[in-house]
Amino acid sequence: MKKTLIASALIAAAGFAQAQSATYGVDPTHTFVTFEAQHFGTSTLRGRFDRKEGTVQFDRAGKTGKAEITIDITSVSTGVGPLDGHLKSKDFFDAATNPSAKFVGDKFSFNGDKVSEVAGTLTMMGKTLPVTLKASNFNCYQNPMLKREVCGGDFETTIARSQWGIVYGLPGIPDNIRLLIQIEAVKQ
């Protein structure tokens, strides 16, 4: 369930743009992979993965790119220690056996020169499945402090956690998990 969110974060990174092919490094201080799940139909449980890394190769003119983002599953954080421990257990992510998830996005869609969608695969819990992230925002700018181009945006998707074998708590904890990825990557 949380790993799906990670996948969304990986796809978002894939959308970074530049006029020519270039490589961008994911900025972990400006990149957030969060998830939302309904909790027994009462409230929305939210969490995040604090550690992530990756690169994006992007060619705005050619409308192509590739993103590879790795998420540290052991860094899951809901703000509630016992819940974080349960999410890391075999009931959910089995972080001892599967400490990371990886998104590889290689199909970029555009609206003009802005990335509108990134499709690829999310590998989590030993399974690789297709995932598509849709952009609600995308932009590139010259960072005044770094003196380099930074590209990023807000991406989201909804995944069915059971596809990766995460079935604990169904149906009280729904199968569909919303993944939200806010990402920025710095031109290398």
PDB file of N, CA, C and O in Angstrom, residues 32 147 185:
ATOM      1  N   PHE A  32       8.718  14.373  -2.189  1.00  0.00           N
ATOM      2  CA  PHE A  32       7.924  13.710  -1.160  1.00  0.00           C
ATOM      3  C   PHE A  32       7.054  12.637  -1.793  1.00  0.00           C
ATOM      4  O   PHE A  32       6.366  12.895  -2.785  1.00  0.00           O
ATOM      5  N   LYS A 147      22.212  27.597  -9.109  1.00  0.00           N
ATOM      6  CA  LYS A 147      22.662  28.047 -10.430  1.00  0.00           C
ATOM      7  C   LYS A 147      22.533  26.929 -11.462  1.00  0.00           C
ATOM      8  O   LYS A 147      23.338  26.817 -12.387  1.00  0.00           O
ATOM      9  N   ALA A 185      13.930  17.693  -9.341  1.00  0.00           N
ATOM     10  CA  ALA A 185      15.205  17.087  -9.690  1.00  0.00           C
ATOM     11  C   ALA A 185      16.108  18.168 -10.284  1.00  0.00           C
ATOM     12  O   ALA A 185      15.650  19.068 -10.995  1.00  0.00           O
TER      13      ALA A 185
END
